[in-house]
Structure formats: structure tokens, C-alpha cells
XYZ file of C-alpha atoms in Angstrom:
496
model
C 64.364 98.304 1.061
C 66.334 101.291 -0.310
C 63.885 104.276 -0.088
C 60.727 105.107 1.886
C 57.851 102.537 0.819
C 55.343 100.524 2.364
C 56.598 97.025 4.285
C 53.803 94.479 4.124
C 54.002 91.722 6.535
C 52.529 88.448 5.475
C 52.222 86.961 9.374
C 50.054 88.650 12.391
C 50.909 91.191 15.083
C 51.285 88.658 17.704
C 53.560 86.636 15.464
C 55.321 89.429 14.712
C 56.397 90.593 18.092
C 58.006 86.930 19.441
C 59.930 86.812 16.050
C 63.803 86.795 16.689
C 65.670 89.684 15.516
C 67.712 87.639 12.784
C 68.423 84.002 11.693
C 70.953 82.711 13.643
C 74.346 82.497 11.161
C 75.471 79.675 10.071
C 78.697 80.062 11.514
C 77.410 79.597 14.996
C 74.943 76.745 14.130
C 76.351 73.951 11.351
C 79.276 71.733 11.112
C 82.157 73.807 10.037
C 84.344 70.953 8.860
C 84.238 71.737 5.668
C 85.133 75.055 6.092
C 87.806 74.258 8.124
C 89.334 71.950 5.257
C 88.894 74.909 2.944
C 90.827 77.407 5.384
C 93.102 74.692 6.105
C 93.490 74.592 2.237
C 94.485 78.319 2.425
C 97.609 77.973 4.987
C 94.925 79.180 7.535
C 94.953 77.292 10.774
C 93.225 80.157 12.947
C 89.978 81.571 12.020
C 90.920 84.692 14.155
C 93.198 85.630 11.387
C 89.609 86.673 9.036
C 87.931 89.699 9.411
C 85.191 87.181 10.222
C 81.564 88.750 11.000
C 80.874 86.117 13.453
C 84.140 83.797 14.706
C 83.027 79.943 14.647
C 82.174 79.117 18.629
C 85.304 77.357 19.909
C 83.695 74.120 20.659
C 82.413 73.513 17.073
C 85.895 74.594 15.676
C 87.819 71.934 17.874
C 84.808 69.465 17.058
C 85.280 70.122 13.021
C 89.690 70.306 13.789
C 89.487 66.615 15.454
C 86.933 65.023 12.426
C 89.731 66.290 9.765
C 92.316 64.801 11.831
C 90.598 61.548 12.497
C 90.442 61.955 8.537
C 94.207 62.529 7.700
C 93.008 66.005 6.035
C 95.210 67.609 8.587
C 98.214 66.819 10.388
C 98.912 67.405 14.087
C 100.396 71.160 13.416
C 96.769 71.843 11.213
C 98.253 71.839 8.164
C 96.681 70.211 4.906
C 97.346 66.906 4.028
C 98.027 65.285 0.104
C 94.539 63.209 1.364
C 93.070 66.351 2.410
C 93.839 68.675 -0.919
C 92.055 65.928 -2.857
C 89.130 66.213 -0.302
C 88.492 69.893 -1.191
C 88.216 68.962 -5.051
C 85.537 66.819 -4.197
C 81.899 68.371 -3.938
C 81.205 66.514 -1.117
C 81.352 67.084 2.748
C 84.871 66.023 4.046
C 83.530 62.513 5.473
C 81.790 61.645 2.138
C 84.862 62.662 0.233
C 87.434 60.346 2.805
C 84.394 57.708 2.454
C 84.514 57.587 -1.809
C 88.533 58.089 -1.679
C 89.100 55.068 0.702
C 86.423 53.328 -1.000
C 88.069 53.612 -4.842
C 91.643 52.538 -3.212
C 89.802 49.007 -2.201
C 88.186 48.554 -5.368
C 84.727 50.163 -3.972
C 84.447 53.481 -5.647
C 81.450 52.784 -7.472
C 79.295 51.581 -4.847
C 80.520 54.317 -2.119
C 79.377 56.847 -4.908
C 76.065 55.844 -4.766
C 76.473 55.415 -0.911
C 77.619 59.308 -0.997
C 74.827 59.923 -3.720
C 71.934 58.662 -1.298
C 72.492 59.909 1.523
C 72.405 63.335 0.150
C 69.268 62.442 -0.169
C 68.456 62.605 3.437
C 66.161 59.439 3.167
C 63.216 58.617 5.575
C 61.831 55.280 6.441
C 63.579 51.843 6.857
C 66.866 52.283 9.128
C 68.695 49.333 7.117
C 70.850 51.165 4.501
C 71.291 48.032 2.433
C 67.862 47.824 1.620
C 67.772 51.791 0.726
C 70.894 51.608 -1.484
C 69.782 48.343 -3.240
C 66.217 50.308 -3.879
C 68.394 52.681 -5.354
C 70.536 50.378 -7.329
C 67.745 48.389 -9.189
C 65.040 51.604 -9.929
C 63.023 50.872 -7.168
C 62.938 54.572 -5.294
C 60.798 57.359 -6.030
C 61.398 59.084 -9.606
C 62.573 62.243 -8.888
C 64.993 61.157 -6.419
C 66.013 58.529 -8.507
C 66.892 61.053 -11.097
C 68.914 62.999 -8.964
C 71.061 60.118 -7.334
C 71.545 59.050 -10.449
C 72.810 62.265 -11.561
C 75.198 62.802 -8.288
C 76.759 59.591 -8.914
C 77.309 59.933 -12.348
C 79.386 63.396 -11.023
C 81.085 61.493 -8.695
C 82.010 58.748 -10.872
C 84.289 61.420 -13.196
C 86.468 62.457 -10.178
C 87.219 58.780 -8.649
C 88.143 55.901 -10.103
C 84.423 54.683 -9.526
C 84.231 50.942 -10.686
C 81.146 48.640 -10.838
C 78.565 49.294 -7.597
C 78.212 45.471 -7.345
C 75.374 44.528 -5.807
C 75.627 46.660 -2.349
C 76.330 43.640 -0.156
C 75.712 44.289 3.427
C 79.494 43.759 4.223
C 81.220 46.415 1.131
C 78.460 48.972 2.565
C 79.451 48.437 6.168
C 83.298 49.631 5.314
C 82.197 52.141 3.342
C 80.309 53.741 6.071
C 82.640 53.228 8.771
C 85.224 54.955 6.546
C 83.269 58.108 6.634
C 82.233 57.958 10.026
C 84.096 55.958 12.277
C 83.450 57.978 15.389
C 79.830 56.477 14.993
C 80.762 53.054 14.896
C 79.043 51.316 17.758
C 79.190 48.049 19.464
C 75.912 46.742 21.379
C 75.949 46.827 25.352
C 75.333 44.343 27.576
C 72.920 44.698 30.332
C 71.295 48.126 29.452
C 68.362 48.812 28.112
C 65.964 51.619 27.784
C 62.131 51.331 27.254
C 61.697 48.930 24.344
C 65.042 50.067 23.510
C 68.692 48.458 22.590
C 72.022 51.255 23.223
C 75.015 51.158 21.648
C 78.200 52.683 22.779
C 79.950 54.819 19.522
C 83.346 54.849 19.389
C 83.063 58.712 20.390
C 81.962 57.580 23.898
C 78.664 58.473 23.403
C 75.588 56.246 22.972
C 73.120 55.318 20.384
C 69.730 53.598 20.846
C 67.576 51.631 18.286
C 64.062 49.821 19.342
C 64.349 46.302 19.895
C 62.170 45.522 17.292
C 64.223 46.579 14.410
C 66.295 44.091 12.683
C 69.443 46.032 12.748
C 68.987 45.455 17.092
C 70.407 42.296 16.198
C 73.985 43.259 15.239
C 76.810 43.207 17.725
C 78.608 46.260 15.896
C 76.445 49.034 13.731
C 77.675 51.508 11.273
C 75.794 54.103 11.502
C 75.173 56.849 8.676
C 72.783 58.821 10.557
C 71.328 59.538 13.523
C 68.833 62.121 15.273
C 70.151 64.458 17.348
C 70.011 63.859 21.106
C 70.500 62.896 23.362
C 69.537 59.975 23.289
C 70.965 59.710 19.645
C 68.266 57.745 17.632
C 70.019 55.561 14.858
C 68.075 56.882 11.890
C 70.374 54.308 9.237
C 73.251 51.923 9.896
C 74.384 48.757 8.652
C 75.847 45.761 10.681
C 79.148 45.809 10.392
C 81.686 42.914 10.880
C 84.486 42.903 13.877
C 86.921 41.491 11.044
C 86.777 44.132 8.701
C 86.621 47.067 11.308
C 90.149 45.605 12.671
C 91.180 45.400 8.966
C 90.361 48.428 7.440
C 91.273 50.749 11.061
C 94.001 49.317 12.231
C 96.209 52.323 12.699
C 92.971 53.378 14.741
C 93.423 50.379 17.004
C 95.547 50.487 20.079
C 96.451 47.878 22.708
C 95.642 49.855 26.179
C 96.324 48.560 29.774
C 93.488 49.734 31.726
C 93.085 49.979 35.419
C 90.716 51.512 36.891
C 88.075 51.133 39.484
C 84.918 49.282 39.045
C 81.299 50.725 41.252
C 79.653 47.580 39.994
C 82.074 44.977 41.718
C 83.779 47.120 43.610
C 86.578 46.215 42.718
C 89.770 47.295 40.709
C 90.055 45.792 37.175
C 93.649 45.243 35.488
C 93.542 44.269 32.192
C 95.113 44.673 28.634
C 92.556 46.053 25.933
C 92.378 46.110 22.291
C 90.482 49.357 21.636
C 88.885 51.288 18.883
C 88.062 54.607 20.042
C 85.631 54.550 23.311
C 84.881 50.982 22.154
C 86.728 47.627 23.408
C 87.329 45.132 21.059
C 88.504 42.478 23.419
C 90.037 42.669 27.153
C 92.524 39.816 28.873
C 93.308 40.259 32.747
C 96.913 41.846 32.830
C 99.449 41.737 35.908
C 100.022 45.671 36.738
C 102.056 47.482 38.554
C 101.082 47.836 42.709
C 101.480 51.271 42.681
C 98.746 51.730 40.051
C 96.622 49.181 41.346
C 96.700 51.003 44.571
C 96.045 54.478 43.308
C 92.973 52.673 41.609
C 92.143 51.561 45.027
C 92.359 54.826 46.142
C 90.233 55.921 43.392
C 87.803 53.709 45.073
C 88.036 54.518 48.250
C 87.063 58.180 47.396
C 83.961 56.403 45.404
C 82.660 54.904 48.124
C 83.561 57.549 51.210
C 85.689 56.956 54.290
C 82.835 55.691 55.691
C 83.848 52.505 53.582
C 87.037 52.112 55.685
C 86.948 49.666 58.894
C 86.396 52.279 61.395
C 86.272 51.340 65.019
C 85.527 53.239 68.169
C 89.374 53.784 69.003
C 89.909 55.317 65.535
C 87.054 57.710 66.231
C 87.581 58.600 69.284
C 91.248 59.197 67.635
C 90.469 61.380 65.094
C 87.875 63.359 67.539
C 90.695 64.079 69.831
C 92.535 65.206 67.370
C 90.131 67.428 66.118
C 89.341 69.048 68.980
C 92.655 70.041 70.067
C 92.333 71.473 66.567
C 89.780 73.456 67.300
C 91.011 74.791 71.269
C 94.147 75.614 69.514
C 93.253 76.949 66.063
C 97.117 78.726 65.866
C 98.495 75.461 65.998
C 99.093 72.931 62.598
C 96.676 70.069 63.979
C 95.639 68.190 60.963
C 92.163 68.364 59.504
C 90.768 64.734 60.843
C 86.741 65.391 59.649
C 85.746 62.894 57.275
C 86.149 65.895 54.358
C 89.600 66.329 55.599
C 90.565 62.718 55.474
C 88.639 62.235 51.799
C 90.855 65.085 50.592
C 94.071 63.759 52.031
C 93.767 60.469 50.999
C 96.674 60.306 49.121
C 99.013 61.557 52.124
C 97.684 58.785 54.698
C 96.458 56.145 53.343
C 97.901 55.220 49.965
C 100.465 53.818 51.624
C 98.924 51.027 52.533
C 96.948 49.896 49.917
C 99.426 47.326 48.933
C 97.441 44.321 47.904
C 94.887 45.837 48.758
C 91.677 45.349 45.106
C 88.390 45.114 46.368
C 86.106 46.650 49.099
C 86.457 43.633 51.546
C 90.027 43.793 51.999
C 90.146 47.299 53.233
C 88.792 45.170 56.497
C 92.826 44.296 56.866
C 93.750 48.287 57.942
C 94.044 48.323 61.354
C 92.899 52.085 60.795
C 93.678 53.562 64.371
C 97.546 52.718 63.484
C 97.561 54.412 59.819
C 96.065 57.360 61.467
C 98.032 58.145 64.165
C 101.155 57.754 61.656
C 99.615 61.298 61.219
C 101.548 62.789 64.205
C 105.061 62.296 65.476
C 106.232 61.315 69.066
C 106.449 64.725 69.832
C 102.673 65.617 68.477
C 101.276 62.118 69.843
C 103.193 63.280 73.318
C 101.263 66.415 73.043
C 97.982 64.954 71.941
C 97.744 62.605 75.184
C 98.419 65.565 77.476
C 95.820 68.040 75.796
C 92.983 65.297 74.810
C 93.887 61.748 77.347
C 91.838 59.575 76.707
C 91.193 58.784 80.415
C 90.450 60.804 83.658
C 91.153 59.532 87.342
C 88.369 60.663 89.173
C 88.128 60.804 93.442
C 87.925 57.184 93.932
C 90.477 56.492 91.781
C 89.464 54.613 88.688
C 90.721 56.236 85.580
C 87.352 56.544 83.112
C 87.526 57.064 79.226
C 86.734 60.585 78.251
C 83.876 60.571 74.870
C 85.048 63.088 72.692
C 82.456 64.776 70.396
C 83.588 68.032 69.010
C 82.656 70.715 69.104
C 81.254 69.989 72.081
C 83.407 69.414 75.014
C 84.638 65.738 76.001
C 81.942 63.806 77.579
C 82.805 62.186 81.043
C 80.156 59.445 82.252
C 80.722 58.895 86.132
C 78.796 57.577 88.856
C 77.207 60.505 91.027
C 78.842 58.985 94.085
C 82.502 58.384 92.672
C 82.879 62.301 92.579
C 81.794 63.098 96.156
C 84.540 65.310 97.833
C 85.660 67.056 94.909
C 84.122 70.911 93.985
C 86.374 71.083 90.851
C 85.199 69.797 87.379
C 87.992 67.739 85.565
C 89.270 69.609 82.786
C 91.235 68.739 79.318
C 93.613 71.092 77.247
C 95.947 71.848 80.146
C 93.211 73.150 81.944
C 91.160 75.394 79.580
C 88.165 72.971 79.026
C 85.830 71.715 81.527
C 85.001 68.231 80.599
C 81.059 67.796 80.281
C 80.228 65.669 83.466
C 77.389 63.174 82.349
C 76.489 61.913 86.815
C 74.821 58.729 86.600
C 72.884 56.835 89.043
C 73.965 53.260 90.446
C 72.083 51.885 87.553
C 74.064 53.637 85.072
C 71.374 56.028 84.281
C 72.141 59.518 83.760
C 70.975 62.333 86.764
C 72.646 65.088 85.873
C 74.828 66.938 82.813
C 76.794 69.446 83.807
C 80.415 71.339 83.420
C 79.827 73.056 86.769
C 80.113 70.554 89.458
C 80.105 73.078 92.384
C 77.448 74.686 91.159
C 75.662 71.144 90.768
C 76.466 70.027 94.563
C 74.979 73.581 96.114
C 71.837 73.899 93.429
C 71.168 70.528 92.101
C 72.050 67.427 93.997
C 69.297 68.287 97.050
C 66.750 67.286 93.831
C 68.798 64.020 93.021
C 68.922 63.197 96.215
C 65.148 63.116 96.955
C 64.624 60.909 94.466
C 68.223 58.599 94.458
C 67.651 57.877 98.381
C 64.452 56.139 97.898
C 65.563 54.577 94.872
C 69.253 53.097 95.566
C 68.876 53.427 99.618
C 71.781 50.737 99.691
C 74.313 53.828 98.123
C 75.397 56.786 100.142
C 73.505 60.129 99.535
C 75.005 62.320 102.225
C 73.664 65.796 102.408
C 76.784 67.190 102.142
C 78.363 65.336 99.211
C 81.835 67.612 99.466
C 82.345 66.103 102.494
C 81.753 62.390 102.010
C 84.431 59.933 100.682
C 84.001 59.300 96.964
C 82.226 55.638 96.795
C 82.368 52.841 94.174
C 80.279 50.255 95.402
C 76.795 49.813 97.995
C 76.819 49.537 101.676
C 76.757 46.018 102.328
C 73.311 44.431 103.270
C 72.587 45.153 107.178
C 74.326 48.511 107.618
């Protein structure tokens, strides 16, 4: 509108007011691989250098970038190829245009046009392209779109050496496809499924699915001309496409790879040489590696599965809670970080190592773990460790009693009640800073008493115990004044 007037809205109020503000530009919203051939065309490598209205987002730049590379319209540096000049005379999108050229150099050209020709056509219905394009080929399709396929190919047919469109056997349309899209060339996968459903794994590394009703569900390797959008990507139209002529026809595309890598499945590493197109493995032979990268694989594993996968037993607890809690008594001090998020993040430092021959689950039973983690300290530190956190206490009648560490809690000390008469001082760890926890237990091992305060417990507590211990175990001593009495391991004998 250029001057004042009268706008007259052909929708309602309420329609009106949840209306965006604009259409979204193209720019930010369709392939731009075209456009980047064009720019490319220009000596332009970086959009940034237009007085663009709205820059192309970088992730469908880099998409469009890769597809012309993957085309040889573009080199490595971004500059335009001989392949990819001819692709901008063509009126076709870049894939179409690579799909017709490498067509006419194998003595296709006329077929691929009317490949390129229908699928402009955006059809709907059967997902087997051979059938569409033969529909095409003998008259069979709708008038008007006849007419206009017709008319495209016909176009087509002046720039390329076009040559007779055979018959469009299943095989010639396969390669023709797969030249313009071999990121979408998918191989079937074993073992999964979705409801009613067959997937396929596309060279991209994504997946495609088709219901297992449809012929094409059959075929070991699709390629596909269109899908919807997903995900999941539904194949919309493919063709089955042999293993022979994809090696054939992409064999600078094909690499030799020596994978290994850890498997959740069989937990277990796999080592192998692979012949690979893209995301998608053509074939796969077992392959001696080198130890190192088996065990980094291991260790790949290990951080799958958690240390709680390792062969933990109660000394290499007990180990690492020592350790820990002189860590925390003494935070100035470099005590490593022994918690199971500490050991997951060093994994590389302590135990790689010894993974040698070490590729599956089971035969991490073989670390004798208590040893790999006390290679952790030196003398000095281990020294230092046993004098801050031992492992056992003597206690008044002499027998030396493992300590239960539990941080952050204090060390846990599980004594019987009578083997501590005569002393008023709790035991204590970290050169004398902790009290241990005192767990008193009763002849029969069961506990009477949890304290850090055994004075306290003798003048305020054990009168209690007492009561009830006497009639209880009246063959054990239960003097009423315990600081006095000599410390006891065993019963009166019978008679006394």
C-alpha cells in the first residue's frame, strides 16, 4: 500500500491476531546448496562477504558445503570445480544435475533425465520408483503430468548427451539414484525393528524406516529418492540397489577402516578391518590390533559400565575409604580423589596400565584391584597413610581390631564392651585429631552402645547396659566400676 486506503482482511479477528509477523525467509528455511554452488560459482566461499538481509544459519551452510563436496562441485579450499561449473548450467538442483552428468558418462543420460524429470514431480503413492518411472515411460501417468515430464526431459535431453531411456530396469535406476544421493543409500539392519516397521541405516548415519509390508522391505540395500522428514525418516521412494554396483560406481567413496571400539551388547571390545561406505559397512573381518588400542577400548568400556564393574573387594574399599578420609581431615594436603567419580575420571592415570590383554567384562576379574590402587601413593604417602588411617587398633586386652572406615563419618571400631574396661580414653586416628566411633558390643556380638565418648559412656551409660548385660551374659564380668576392672576377652569359667 502506498497511500492512505482501506486494508480488507479476508480471514477473522481471532485468526488475525496468532498470525506471525512475516513468512519465515527462505534463507533460514530451504536447502541452500544450490545457492552455495552459485556463490561458489562467483569466487565466493563466505556468505558474510554479501550485504545479505538474512545470513544462511551456519548449520544449513556446512550441511549444503559438505553435499557439494560429496559432489566434486567444490574442492577442499571451496572453490568450484570443472564438474561443478557444468552443474550451474544445468536447471536442476545440484544432486539432479551430478545424477544426469554421471548418468550420460555411463551411457544412462536418457533414462536419468526422466529420473530427474519425475521426481520434480514430487509423486505420491507407490514407494517403488521403477514402477513410477516405467508409468512414466510407456503413457501410463496422469495427463497433465505426463505433459510436463515430458517436456522437462525433452529440456534436459539438449544439455546432456541423453541417449535412449531403455526400459528403466530396476538395476540402471538404482545407480542413477545413488549418484544423486548417496548419503541416502541405506543397508537393512539386523535385529531392529519398530512397530510393523523395517530401519535402515543411510550412509549419513542416520536411519530410515519402511513398513514391513512393502515390497521394497525386502532389499538388503535401498536407494532412496525421497523421504519424509523426521525423525523417523519415512522412505517415501527408493529402489533396491545392488552391493556390486554401489562398490563399482563409489569406489573412491569406499575406504578400508580398522575399527576398534567397544561393544555394550557383548561387552566386549571388537577389532576388526572394515570395508565402509559412509556410516554403512560393507563387510568386516576380525583384525589383530595394536594392545595399546585395544586397551584404551577397554577403557572405553570400563567407563560404560562404571567402576562398579571392576572386581572390588572389601580390602580395596576399605583402601580407597582410608584414603579418602585422610583427604578430607587434611583438605591442604594432595590426597587423591578415591570416590567412585574420582576414579571414573582418572581412569586413564590408574588403570590403563593394566589392561593388557585385558577384551571383555569377565577378565577385568584378573586385577587384583587393591594392588593397582595403592600404586596411587608412594612409600612415603603409603608410610603416611598407615599412620593417619591404620587399618587396625590394639585395644586394652591387646588384640589389634580392624578399624571400618566410612567417610565422612569417622572410622567405625566394633569391640566387645568388656575388652575396653580400664581405659577412659577413646582410640583416635589422624595422629590424634579423630575419635574413632566406638560401636560396644555384647558377648554375642550385638551392639550396646555407639559412641566417640567413652568416658562419658562409663559415668552416664554403662549403669543401663549393665542392668540388662548381667542378667543376660552373667558368665562375663560387669563390674560397677568398669575403669577399674581388667579388660576381658573371654567368660568366667563355669563354677566361679
Amino acid at each position: 500500500r502506498l497511500g492512505p486506503g482501506v486494508c480488507y482482511r479476508l480471514w477473522s479477528r481471532e485468526q488475525h491476531a496468532s498470525l506471525a509477523a512475516h513468512d519465515t525467509p527462505e534463507m533460514l528455511a530451504v536447502d541452500l546448496t544450490r545457492f552455495a554452488l552459485e556463490l561458489a560459482a562467483w569466487g565466493v566461499k563466505d556468505p558474510a562477504q554479501l550485504a545479505l538481509l538474512d545470513p544462511p544459519p551456519a548449520t544449513l551452510w556446512s550441511y549444503a558445503r559438505e553435499r557439494l563436496r560429496e559432489l566434486a562441485a567444490i574442492n577442499d579450499d571451496g572453490r568450484i570445480t570443472e564438474h561443478g561449473r557444468a552443474l550451474v548450467r544445468l536447471p536442476l538442483p545440484p544432486r539432479r544435475g551430478h545424477m544426469l552428468l554421471r548418468a550420460a558418462e555411463q551411457g544412462l543420460g536418457g533414462l536419468a533425465a526422466w529420473v530427474a524429470a519425475v521426481l520434480d514431480e514430487r509423486p505420491r503413492g507407490s514407494n517403488d520408483l521403477v514402477q513410477l518411472v516405467q508409468g512414466y515411460l510407456s503413457g501410463r501417468a496422469e495427463p497433465a503430468a505426463q505433459r510436463r515430464v515430458r517436456e522437462t526431459v525433452r529440456q534436459l535431453a539438449r544439455l546432456v548427451d541423453a541417449g535412449d531411456p531403455s526400459a528403466g530396469a530396476e538395476a540402471e535406476l538404482a545407480r542413477i539414484v545413488a549418484w544423486g544421493y548417496p548419503e541416502r543409500v541405506a543397508l537393512r539392519r539386523t535385529g531392529v525393528r519398530g512397530v510393523r516397521e523395517v530401519a535402515y541405516l543411510c550412509a549419513d548415519g542416520g536411519e530410515a524406516r519402511l513398513l514391513e509390508s512393502d515390497p521394497l522391505a525386502q532389499a538388503e540395500y535401498l536407494a532412496i529418492a525421497h523421504w519424509e522428514p523426521g525423525p523417523p525418516r519415512r522412505i517415501s521412494l527408493a529402489v533396491p540397489l545392488a552391493e556390486a554396483d554401489l562398490r563399482r560406481d563409489h569406489a573412491d567413496f569406499i575406504a578400508a577402516v580398522e575399527e576398534i571400539r567397544w561393544d555394550a551388547a557383548t561387552e566386549a571390545v571388537i577389532a576388526e578391518r572394515q570395508t565402509r561406505f559412509g556410516a554403512l559397512i560393507l563387510d568386516r573381518k576380525p583384525h589383530r590390533s595394536d594392545g595399546e588400542a585395544i586397551a584404551r577400548a577397554m577403557l572405553a568400556g570400563v567407563r560404560a559400565l562404571g567402576v562398579q564393574a571392576l572386581p572390588w573387594t572389601e580390602s580395596a574399599r576399605q583402601w580407597c575409604a582410608r584414603v579418602m578420609s585422610v583427604r578430607l581431615w587434611r583438605p591442604e594436603e594432595d590426597w587423591p580423589d578415591l570416590s567412585d567419580e574420582g576414579l571414573l575420571a582418572g581412569l586413564e592415570h590408574w588403570l590403563l596400565p593394566y589392561l593388557g590383554g585385558c577384551t571383555r567384562r569377565e577378565h577385568l576379574g584378573r586385577l587384583n584391584l587393591t594392588t593397582l590402587l595403592q600404586a596411587q601413593l608412594d612409600y612415603a604417602a603409603q608410610q603416611r597413610l598407615n599412620r593417619l588411617a591404620p587399618t587396625h587398633i590394639e585395644v586394652p586386652t591387646g588384640s589389634r581390631i580392624a578399624l571400618e572406615y566410612q567417610p565422612p563419618l569417622p572410622p567405625a571400631l566394633s569391640v566387645k564392651l568388656q575388652e575396653m574396661f580400664g581405659s577412659a580414653t577413646t582410640p583416635t586416628v589422624d595422629d590424634g585429631r579423630v575419635p574413632v566411633q566406638l560401636h560396644l558390643l555384647s558377648p554375642a556380638q550385638r551392639p550396646l552402645a555407639v559412641t566417640q565418648d567413652l568416658a562419658g559412656f562409663w559415668a552416664r551409660g554403662y549403669a543401663d547396659v549393665k542392668k540388662d548385660g548381667k542378667g543376660r551374659y552373667p558368665r562375663h564380668p560387669w563390674p560397677d566400676d568398669p575403669l577399674a576392672a581388667p579388660p576381658s576377652r573371654r567368660a568366667k569359667p563355669r563354677g566361679t
